[in-house]
Amino acid sequence: MSGSPTIASLFAQRVVVGVGDMAVSNNQSTILSTYALGSCIGVIAYDPVARCGGILHLMLPEAAVSPQKALTQPAMFADTGLPLFFKGLVGLRAERSNLRLFVAGGASVMGGSDPFRIGERNTTVTMNFMGTNRLNVLKTDTGGSISRTVHLELSTGIVNMITPAAKSQVALGA
């Protein structure tokens, strides 16, 4: 039955990735989750061969706005967090050529216009990094004005995304 929990998910350990943080794992009984991706970007990665993956919840495009903060929390910024995230995945034996990626967030959730365009800038910097590094982005769900929550099941590579209007799945493991 669609929507029914799997046996693995009933016994899974949930790891919550906070704003400006990241997690990578090869533990098949782990579900990685991040909540409320507004203007922030969630990069969800899975290597079906190494059976590992991760989530990066970045908040701002460039560390130059707060170099001191970038030293203590590099995952907060796209330009410092993305290289760190992929280094962590490679440390779990992920191969860049096998990685399958889903990018979500980058919304404009402030009422009215956003003069700083943080969501748009986060998306641009993230996608430029992916293109420059020839990384396989299977799907994006960015922009708009809605918040997104994502859960990555490491046993299957399935990403469940929840928005105020709907639930959807992206299969990174297939």
Short mmCIF file of N, CA and C in Angstrom, two decimals:
data_model
loop_
_atom_site.label_atom_id
_atom_site.label_comp_id
_atom_site.label_asym_id
_atom_site.label_seq_id
_atom_site.Cartn_x
_atom_site.Cartn_y
_atom_site.Cartn_z
N MET A 1 0.85 -1.18 0.00
CA MET A 1 0.00 0.00 0.00
C MET A 1 0.89 1.24 0.00
N SER A 2 0.58 2.16 -0.87
CA SER A 2 1.36 3.40 -0.97
C SER A 2 1.25 4.19 0.32
N GLY A 3 2.38 4.70 0.78
CA GLY A 3 2.39 5.49 2.01
C GLY A 3 2.58 4.68 3.27
N SER A 4 2.51 3.35 3.16
CA SER A 4 2.72 2.51 4.32
C SER A 4 4.20 2.46 4.67
N PRO A 5 4.53 2.41 5.96
CA PRO A 5 5.93 2.36 6.34
C PRO A 5 6.55 1.01 5.98
N THR A 6 7.82 1.04 5.63
CA THR A 6 8.55 -0.19 5.39
C THR A 6 9.07 -0.71 6.71
N ILE A 7 9.46 -1.98 6.74
CA ILE A 7 10.03 -2.57 7.96
C ILE A 7 11.27 -1.78 8.37
N ALA A 8 12.12 -1.47 7.39
CA ALA A 8 13.35 -0.72 7.69
C ALA A 8 13.03 0.63 8.31
N SER A 9 11.99 1.31 7.79
CA SER A 9 11.69 2.64 8.33
C SER A 9 11.13 2.58 9.74
N LEU A 10 10.50 1.46 10.11
CA LEU A 10 9.98 1.33 11.47
C LEU A 10 11.09 1.28 12.52
N PHE A 11 12.26 0.79 12.13
CA PHE A 11 13.37 0.66 13.07
C PHE A 11 14.50 1.64 12.77
N ALA A 12 14.24 2.59 11.92
CA ALA A 12 15.27 3.53 11.49
C ALA A 12 15.61 4.55 12.57
N GLN A 13 16.84 4.97 12.53
CA GLN A 13 17.32 6.05 13.39
C GLN A 13 17.24 7.33 12.57
N ARG A 14 16.55 8.34 13.09
CA ARG A 14 16.42 9.60 12.38
C ARG A 14 17.50 10.56 12.86
N VAL A 15 18.22 11.15 11.90
CA VAL A 15 19.21 12.18 12.19
C VAL A 15 18.70 13.47 11.57
N VAL A 16 18.51 14.48 12.41
CA VAL A 16 18.00 15.76 11.94
C VAL A 16 19.16 16.69 11.63
N VAL A 17 19.16 17.22 10.42
CA VAL A 17 20.19 18.15 9.96
C VAL A 17 19.62 19.55 10.12
N GLY A 18 20.23 20.34 11.00
CA GLY A 18 19.76 21.68 11.26
C GLY A 18 20.20 22.68 10.21
N VAL A 19 19.70 23.89 10.34
CA VAL A 19 20.07 24.99 9.44
C VAL A 19 21.57 25.25 9.54
N GLY A 20 22.24 25.31 8.41
CA GLY A 20 23.68 25.56 8.39
C GLY A 20 24.49 24.38 8.84
N ASP A 21 23.94 23.18 8.65
CA ASP A 21 24.64 21.96 9.08
C ASP A 21 24.55 20.92 7.98
N MET A 22 25.20 19.80 8.20
CA MET A 22 25.20 18.70 7.24
C MET A 22 25.40 17.39 7.97
N ALA A 23 25.03 16.30 7.32
CA ALA A 23 25.29 14.96 7.84
C ALA A 23 25.49 14.03 6.66
N VAL A 24 26.43 13.12 6.78
CA VAL A 24 26.65 12.05 5.80
C VAL A 24 26.70 10.74 6.58
N SER A 25 26.24 9.67 5.93
CA SER A 25 26.22 8.39 6.62
C SER A 25 26.18 7.25 5.62
N ASN A 26 26.65 6.09 6.07
CA ASN A 26 26.50 4.86 5.31
C ASN A 26 25.75 3.81 6.14
N ASN A 27 25.12 4.25 7.21
CA ASN A 27 24.32 3.38 8.07
C ASN A 27 22.96 3.17 7.42
N GLN A 28 22.67 1.96 6.97
CA GLN A 28 21.45 1.67 6.23
C GLN A 28 20.18 1.82 7.06
N SER A 29 20.29 1.88 8.37
CA SER A 29 19.09 2.05 9.19
C SER A 29 18.88 3.51 9.60
N THR A 30 19.49 4.41 8.85
CA THR A 30 19.38 5.84 9.16
C THR A 30 18.51 6.56 8.14
N ILE A 31 17.70 7.47 8.63
CA ILE A 31 16.96 8.41 7.79
C ILE A 31 17.49 9.79 8.15
N LEU A 32 17.98 10.51 7.16
CA LEU A 32 18.44 11.88 7.35
C LEU A 32 17.30 12.82 6.99
N SER A 33 17.06 13.81 7.84
CA SER A 33 15.95 14.73 7.63
C SER A 33 16.39 16.16 7.84
N THR A 34 15.82 17.06 7.06
CA THR A 34 15.98 18.49 7.31
C THR A 34 14.64 19.15 7.08
N TYR A 35 14.36 20.14 7.92
CA TYR A 35 13.04 20.76 7.95
C TYR A 35 13.10 22.22 7.51
N ALA A 36 11.98 22.67 6.98
CA ALA A 36 11.72 24.08 6.71
C ALA A 36 12.77 24.73 5.81
N LEU A 37 13.01 24.13 4.66
CA LEU A 37 13.87 24.76 3.66
C LEU A 37 13.07 25.89 3.01
N GLY A 38 13.33 27.10 3.43
CA GLY A 38 12.70 28.26 2.82
C GLY A 38 13.66 28.80 1.78
N SER A 39 14.35 29.89 2.12
CA SER A 39 15.37 30.43 1.21
C SER A 39 16.64 29.59 1.25
N CYS A 40 16.76 28.76 2.27
CA CYS A 40 17.91 27.84 2.37
C CYS A 40 17.83 26.80 1.26
N ILE A 41 18.96 26.17 1.00
CA ILE A 41 19.03 25.09 0.01
C ILE A 41 19.35 23.79 0.73
N GLY A 42 18.64 22.74 0.36
CA GLY A 42 18.96 21.40 0.80
C GLY A 42 19.57 20.65 -0.37
N VAL A 43 20.78 20.14 -0.17
CA VAL A 43 21.41 19.29 -1.18
C VAL A 43 21.35 17.88 -0.62
N ILE A 44 20.67 17.01 -1.34
CA ILE A 44 20.49 15.63 -0.91
C ILE A 44 21.26 14.77 -1.90
N ALA A 45 22.19 13.96 -1.38
CA ALA A 45 23.06 13.15 -2.23
C ALA A 45 22.97 11.68 -1.83
N TYR A 46 23.06 10.82 -2.84
CA TYR A 46 23.05 9.38 -2.58
C TYR A 46 23.91 8.67 -3.61
N ASP A 47 24.74 7.76 -3.14
CA ASP A 47 25.54 6.90 -4.01
C ASP A 47 24.99 5.49 -3.88
N PRO A 48 24.28 4.99 -4.91
CA PRO A 48 23.68 3.66 -4.80
C PRO A 48 24.68 2.51 -4.79
N VAL A 49 25.90 2.75 -5.25
CA VAL A 49 26.91 1.70 -5.25
C VAL A 49 27.54 1.60 -3.86
N ALA A 50 27.99 2.72 -3.31
CA ALA A 50 28.58 2.73 -1.97
C ALA A 50 27.52 2.68 -0.88
N ARG A 51 26.26 2.90 -1.27
CA ARG A 51 25.12 2.91 -0.35
C ARG A 51 25.34 3.88 0.81
N CYS A 52 25.65 5.11 0.42
CA CYS A 52 25.81 6.17 1.41
C CYS A 52 25.19 7.44 0.86
N GLY A 53 24.96 8.38 1.74
CA GLY A 53 24.36 9.62 1.30
C GLY A 53 24.47 10.69 2.36
N GLY A 54 23.84 11.81 2.06
CA GLY A 54 23.90 12.90 3.00
C GLY A 54 22.96 14.03 2.64
N ILE A 55 22.83 14.95 3.59
CA ILE A 55 22.06 16.17 3.40
C ILE A 55 22.89 17.34 3.89
N LEU A 56 22.92 18.38 3.09
CA LEU A 56 23.51 19.67 3.45
C LEU A 56 22.38 20.69 3.46
N HIS A 57 22.25 21.44 4.56
CA HIS A 57 21.23 22.49 4.68
C HIS A 57 21.96 23.83 4.77
N LEU A 58 22.25 24.40 3.61
CA LEU A 58 23.00 25.66 3.58
C LEU A 58 22.06 26.85 3.65
N MET A 59 22.57 27.94 4.22
CA MET A 59 21.74 29.09 4.51
C MET A 59 22.03 30.32 3.65
N LEU A 60 23.29 30.54 3.33
CA LEU A 60 23.70 31.74 2.60
C LEU A 60 24.68 31.38 1.49
N PRO A 61 24.74 32.20 0.44
CA PRO A 61 25.60 31.85 -0.70
C PRO A 61 27.10 31.99 -0.46
N GLU A 62 27.53 33.06 0.21
CA GLU A 62 28.97 33.30 0.34
C GLU A 62 29.41 33.51 1.77
N ALA A 63 30.52 32.87 2.13
CA ALA A 63 31.08 32.99 3.46
C ALA A 63 31.68 34.36 3.72
N ALA A 64 31.90 35.14 2.67
CA ALA A 64 32.52 36.46 2.82
C ALA A 64 31.69 37.38 3.71
N VAL A 65 30.39 37.11 3.85
CA VAL A 65 29.56 37.97 4.71
C VAL A 65 29.89 37.78 6.19
N SER A 66 30.47 36.63 6.55
CA SER A 66 30.84 36.36 7.94
C SER A 66 31.98 35.33 8.00
N PRO A 67 33.20 35.77 7.68
CA PRO A 67 34.33 34.83 7.67
C PRO A 67 34.54 34.11 9.00
N GLN A 68 34.28 34.79 10.09
CA GLN A 68 34.44 34.16 11.42
C GLN A 68 33.45 33.02 11.60
N LYS A 69 32.20 33.25 11.19
CA LYS A 69 31.17 32.22 11.29
C LYS A 69 31.51 31.04 10.36
N ALA A 70 32.09 31.34 9.21
CA ALA A 70 32.46 30.28 8.26
C ALA A 70 33.52 29.35 8.83
N LEU A 71 34.34 29.87 9.73
CA LEU A 71 35.36 29.01 10.35
C LEU A 71 34.73 27.99 11.30
N THR A 72 33.68 28.39 12.00
CA THR A 72 33.06 27.50 12.98
C THR A 72 31.87 26.72 12.43
N GLN A 73 31.24 27.25 11.37
CA GLN A 73 30.07 26.59 10.79
C GLN A 73 30.11 26.70 9.27
N PRO A 74 31.08 26.03 8.62
CA PRO A 74 31.24 26.17 7.18
C PRO A 74 30.05 25.68 6.37
N ALA A 75 29.26 24.74 6.90
CA ALA A 75 28.10 24.23 6.16
C ALA A 75 27.00 25.28 6.01
N MET A 76 27.12 26.38 6.71
CA MET A 76 26.12 27.45 6.62
C MET A 76 26.15 28.13 5.25
N PHE A 77 27.29 28.11 4.59
CA PHE A 77 27.50 28.86 3.36
C PHE A 77 27.72 27.91 2.18
N ALA A 78 27.18 28.27 1.03
CA ALA A 78 27.33 27.42 -0.15
C ALA A 78 28.78 27.25 -0.55
N ASP A 79 29.54 28.35 -0.57
CA ASP A 79 30.92 28.25 -1.08
C ASP A 79 31.87 27.48 -0.18
N THR A 80 31.56 27.35 1.10
CA THR A 80 32.39 26.54 2.00
C THR A 80 31.73 25.20 2.33
N GLY A 81 30.40 25.17 2.36
CA GLY A 81 29.67 23.96 2.72
C GLY A 81 29.66 22.89 1.65
N LEU A 82 29.49 23.29 0.40
CA LEU A 82 29.43 22.30 -0.68
C LEU A 82 30.71 21.49 -0.81
N PRO A 83 31.90 22.12 -0.84
CA PRO A 83 33.11 21.29 -0.91
C PRO A 83 33.27 20.37 0.31
N LEU A 84 32.92 20.87 1.48
CA LEU A 84 33.00 20.06 2.70
C LEU A 84 32.04 18.87 2.64
N PHE A 85 30.84 19.10 2.15
CA PHE A 85 29.83 18.06 2.04
C PHE A 85 30.31 16.93 1.12
N PHE A 86 30.82 17.29 -0.06
CA PHE A 86 31.27 16.26 -0.98
C PHE A 86 32.53 15.56 -0.50
N LYS A 87 33.37 16.26 0.24
CA LYS A 87 34.55 15.63 0.85
C LYS A 87 34.10 14.57 1.87
N GLY A 88 33.05 14.89 2.64
CA GLY A 88 32.51 13.93 3.60
C GLY A 88 31.96 12.69 2.93
N LEU A 89 31.28 12.87 1.81
CA LEU A 89 30.74 11.73 1.07
C LEU A 89 31.86 10.86 0.49
N VAL A 90 32.88 11.50 -0.06
CA VAL A 90 34.03 10.75 -0.60
C VAL A 90 34.71 9.97 0.53
N GLY A 91 34.71 10.53 1.73
CA GLY A 91 35.26 9.83 2.89
C GLY A 91 34.52 8.55 3.22
N LEU A 92 33.27 8.45 2.77
CA LEU A 92 32.48 7.22 2.96
C LEU A 92 32.55 6.32 1.72
N ARG A 93 33.48 6.62 0.84
CA ARG A 93 33.73 5.85 -0.38
C ARG A 93 32.74 6.12 -1.51
N ALA A 94 32.01 7.23 -1.41
CA ALA A 94 31.15 7.63 -2.52
C ALA A 94 32.03 8.06 -3.68
N GLU A 95 31.59 7.76 -4.88
CA GLU A 95 32.27 8.19 -6.10
C GLU A 95 31.46 9.33 -6.69
N ARG A 96 32.13 10.42 -7.01
CA ARG A 96 31.42 11.56 -7.61
C ARG A 96 30.59 11.14 -8.81
N SER A 97 31.12 10.22 -9.62
CA SER A 97 30.41 9.79 -10.82
C SER A 97 29.15 8.98 -10.50
N ASN A 98 29.07 8.39 -9.31
CA ASN A 98 27.90 7.60 -8.91
C ASN A 98 26.87 8.43 -8.16
N LEU A 99 27.26 9.58 -7.65
CA LEU A 99 26.35 10.37 -6.82
C LEU A 99 25.15 10.85 -7.63
N ARG A 100 24.00 10.74 -7.00
CA ARG A 100 22.75 11.25 -7.57
C ARG A 100 22.24 12.31 -6.60
N LEU A 101 21.88 13.44 -7.16
CA LEU A 101 21.58 14.60 -6.32
C LEU A 101 20.18 15.13 -6.56
N PHE A 102 19.63 15.66 -5.47
CA PHE A 102 18.36 16.37 -5.49
C PHE A 102 18.61 17.68 -4.76
N VAL A 103 18.20 18.78 -5.36
CA VAL A 103 18.39 20.11 -4.77
C VAL A 103 17.01 20.72 -4.54
N ALA A 104 16.75 21.16 -3.30
CA ALA A 104 15.45 21.72 -2.95
C ALA A 104 15.62 22.99 -2.13
N GLY A 105 14.62 23.84 -2.19
CA GLY A 105 14.62 25.07 -1.39
C GLY A 105 14.78 26.28 -2.28
N GLY A 106 15.49 27.28 -1.77
CA GLY A 106 15.75 28.49 -2.55
C GLY A 106 14.51 29.31 -2.82
N ALA A 107 13.55 29.25 -1.90
CA ALA A 107 12.30 29.98 -2.10
C ALA A 107 12.42 31.43 -1.63
N SER A 108 11.44 32.20 -2.02
CA SER A 108 11.30 33.56 -1.51
C SER A 108 10.10 33.53 -0.57
N VAL A 109 10.35 33.24 0.70
CA VAL A 109 9.26 33.03 1.64
C VAL A 109 8.84 34.29 2.39
N MET A 110 9.57 35.37 2.21
CA MET A 110 9.18 36.62 2.83
C MET A 110 8.00 37.21 2.07
N GLY A 111 7.05 37.78 2.79
CA GLY A 111 5.92 38.42 2.13
C GLY A 111 6.41 39.59 1.28
N GLY A 112 5.89 39.71 0.08
CA GLY A 112 6.34 40.78 -0.81
C GLY A 112 7.64 40.42 -1.48
N SER A 113 8.35 41.43 -1.95
CA SER A 113 9.60 41.16 -2.64
C SER A 113 10.75 41.02 -1.65
N ASP A 114 11.72 40.23 -2.01
CA ASP A 114 12.90 40.01 -1.19
C ASP A 114 14.06 40.79 -1.81
N PRO A 115 14.42 41.94 -1.23
CA PRO A 115 15.47 42.75 -1.85
C PRO A 115 16.84 42.06 -1.86
N PHE A 116 17.05 41.11 -0.97
CA PHE A 116 18.34 40.41 -0.92
C PHE A 116 18.38 39.19 -1.83
N ARG A 117 17.21 38.68 -2.25
CA ARG A 117 17.10 37.54 -3.15
C ARG A 117 17.95 36.35 -2.67
N ILE A 118 17.92 36.06 -1.37
CA ILE A 118 18.76 35.01 -0.79
C ILE A 118 18.46 33.65 -1.43
N GLY A 119 17.19 33.30 -1.55
CA GLY A 119 16.84 32.01 -2.14
C GLY A 119 17.35 31.86 -3.56
N GLU A 120 17.16 32.90 -4.34
CA GLU A 120 17.63 32.89 -5.74
C GLU A 120 19.15 32.80 -5.81
N ARG A 121 19.83 33.56 -4.97
CA ARG A 121 21.30 33.54 -4.95
C ARG A 121 21.82 32.19 -4.47
N ASN A 122 21.18 31.61 -3.44
CA ASN A 122 21.58 30.29 -2.96
C ASN A 122 21.46 29.25 -4.08
N THR A 123 20.36 29.32 -4.81
CA THR A 123 20.14 28.37 -5.91
C THR A 123 21.20 28.53 -6.99
N THR A 124 21.47 29.77 -7.37
CA THR A 124 22.45 30.03 -8.43
C THR A 124 23.84 29.52 -8.05
N VAL A 125 24.30 29.85 -6.85
CA VAL A 125 25.63 29.42 -6.41
C VAL A 125 25.70 27.89 -6.34
N THR A 126 24.66 27.27 -5.82
CA THR A 126 24.63 25.81 -5.70
C THR A 126 24.66 25.14 -7.07
N MET A 127 23.82 25.59 -7.98
CA MET A 127 23.76 24.95 -9.30
C MET A 127 25.03 25.23 -10.11
N ASN A 128 25.63 26.39 -9.93
CA ASN A 128 26.91 26.67 -10.60
C ASN A 128 27.99 25.71 -10.10
N PHE A 129 28.01 25.44 -8.78
CA PHE A 129 28.96 24.49 -8.21
C PHE A 129 28.75 23.10 -8.82
N MET A 130 27.49 22.69 -8.92
CA MET A 130 27.18 21.36 -9.48
C MET A 130 27.66 21.26 -10.93
N GLY A 131 27.39 22.30 -11.71
CA GLY A 131 27.81 22.30 -13.11
C GLY A 131 29.32 22.30 -13.27
N THR A 132 29.99 23.13 -12.50
CA THR A 132 31.45 23.22 -12.56
C THR A 132 32.09 21.89 -12.20
N ASN A 133 31.50 21.18 -11.24
CA ASN A 133 32.06 19.91 -10.77
C ASN A 133 31.44 18.69 -11.45
N ARG A 134 30.63 18.94 -12.47
CA ARG A 134 30.00 17.87 -13.25
C ARG A 134 29.32 16.83 -12.38
N LEU A 135 28.50 17.33 -11.47
CA LEU A 135 27.76 16.45 -10.57
C LEU A 135 26.37 16.20 -11.14
N ASN A 136 25.86 14.99 -10.94
CA ASN A 136 24.62 14.52 -11.55
C ASN A 136 23.40 14.94 -10.71
N VAL A 137 22.83 16.10 -11.01
CA VAL A 137 21.61 16.55 -10.34
C VAL A 137 20.44 15.94 -11.09
N LEU A 138 19.77 14.98 -10.45
CA LEU A 138 18.64 14.29 -11.09
C LEU A 138 17.40 15.15 -11.09
N LYS A 139 17.22 15.93 -10.02
CA LYS A 139 15.98 16.70 -9.91
C LYS A 139 16.24 17.92 -9.03
N THR A 140 15.52 18.98 -9.35
CA THR A 140 15.52 20.18 -8.50
C THR A 140 14.08 20.53 -8.20
N ASP A 141 13.87 21.10 -7.04
CA ASP A 141 12.58 21.68 -6.68
C ASP A 141 12.91 22.95 -5.91
N THR A 142 13.13 24.03 -6.65
CA THR A 142 13.59 25.28 -6.06
C THR A 142 12.69 26.44 -6.47
N GLY A 143 12.84 27.53 -5.73
CA GLY A 143 12.11 28.74 -6.04
C GLY A 143 10.71 28.73 -5.45
N GLY A 144 9.88 29.58 -5.98
CA GLY A 144 8.52 29.70 -5.48
C GLY A 144 8.50 30.40 -4.13
N SER A 145 7.46 30.13 -3.36
CA SER A 145 7.31 30.80 -2.07
C SER A 145 6.93 29.84 -0.96
N ILE A 146 7.25 28.55 -1.16
CA ILE A 146 6.87 27.54 -0.17
C ILE A 146 8.08 26.95 0.55
N SER A 147 7.84 26.47 1.74
CA SER A 147 8.85 25.77 2.52
C SER A 147 8.81 24.29 2.17
N ARG A 148 9.97 23.63 2.25
CA ARG A 148 10.06 22.22 1.93
C ARG A 148 10.79 21.48 3.06
N THR A 149 10.34 20.27 3.34
CA THR A 149 10.99 19.38 4.29
C THR A 149 11.37 18.12 3.53
N VAL A 150 12.59 17.61 3.76
CA VAL A 150 13.03 16.41 3.05
C VAL A 150 13.59 15.36 4.00
N HIS A 151 13.36 14.10 3.63
CA HIS A 151 13.84 12.94 4.38
C HIS A 151 14.51 11.99 3.39
N LEU A 152 15.75 11.60 3.67
CA LEU A 152 16.49 10.65 2.83
C LEU A 152 16.62 9.32 3.57
N GLU A 153 16.06 8.26 2.98
CA GLU A 153 16.20 6.91 3.52
C GLU A 153 17.47 6.30 2.95
N LEU A 154 18.46 6.06 3.79
CA LEU A 154 19.73 5.53 3.30
C LEU A 154 19.64 4.07 2.86
N SER A 155 18.63 3.36 3.30
CA SER A 155 18.48 1.96 2.87
C SER A 155 18.01 1.85 1.42
N THR A 156 17.36 2.89 0.90
CA THR A 156 16.79 2.81 -0.44
C THR A 156 17.21 3.95 -1.37
N GLY A 157 17.65 5.06 -0.81
CA GLY A 157 17.94 6.23 -1.62
C GLY A 157 16.70 7.03 -1.97
N ILE A 158 15.59 6.72 -1.33
CA ILE A 158 14.35 7.45 -1.59
C ILE A 158 14.31 8.72 -0.76
N VAL A 159 13.96 9.83 -1.42
CA VAL A 159 13.78 11.11 -0.76
C VAL A 159 12.29 11.40 -0.71
N ASN A 160 11.78 11.63 0.48
CA ASN A 160 10.41 12.06 0.65
C ASN A 160 10.42 13.55 0.92
N MET A 161 9.68 14.30 0.11
CA MET A 161 9.61 15.75 0.30
C MET A 161 8.18 16.13 0.66
N ILE A 162 8.07 17.02 1.64
CA ILE A 162 6.77 17.48 2.10
C ILE A 162 6.72 18.99 1.97
N THR A 163 5.67 19.48 1.34
CA THR A 163 5.41 20.91 1.24
C THR A 163 4.03 21.16 1.87
N PRO A 164 3.66 22.41 2.07
CA PRO A 164 2.32 22.65 2.61
C PRO A 164 1.21 22.07 1.74
N ALA A 165 1.45 21.92 0.46
CA ALA A 165 0.40 21.46 -0.47
C ALA A 165 0.46 19.97 -0.80
N ALA A 166 1.63 19.33 -0.68
CA ALA A 166 1.74 17.95 -1.18
C ALA A 166 2.92 17.21 -0.57
N LYS A 167 2.89 15.90 -0.82
CA LYS A 167 4.02 15.02 -0.51
C LYS A 167 4.46 14.40 -1.82
N SER A 168 5.79 14.24 -1.99
CA SER A 168 6.29 13.63 -3.21
C SER A 168 7.54 12.81 -2.89
N GLN A 169 7.93 11.97 -3.84
CA GLN A 169 9.13 11.15 -3.69
C GLN A 169 10.04 11.32 -4.88
N VAL A 170 11.35 11.23 -4.57
CA VAL A 170 12.38 11.21 -5.59
C VAL A 170 13.24 9.99 -5.30
N ALA A 171 13.42 9.12 -6.28
CA ALA A 171 14.24 7.92 -6.10
C ALA A 171 15.66 8.20 -6.58
N LEU A 172 16.58 8.34 -5.62
CA LEU A 172 17.99 8.54 -5.97
C LEU A 172 18.73 7.22 -6.04
N GLY A 173 18.13 6.16 -5.53
CA GLY A 173 18.81 4.87 -5.47
C GLY A 173 18.63 4.01 -6.68
N ALA A 174 17.69 4.33 -7.54
CA ALA A 174 17.38 3.47 -8.69
C ALA A 174 18.30 3.74 -9.85
#
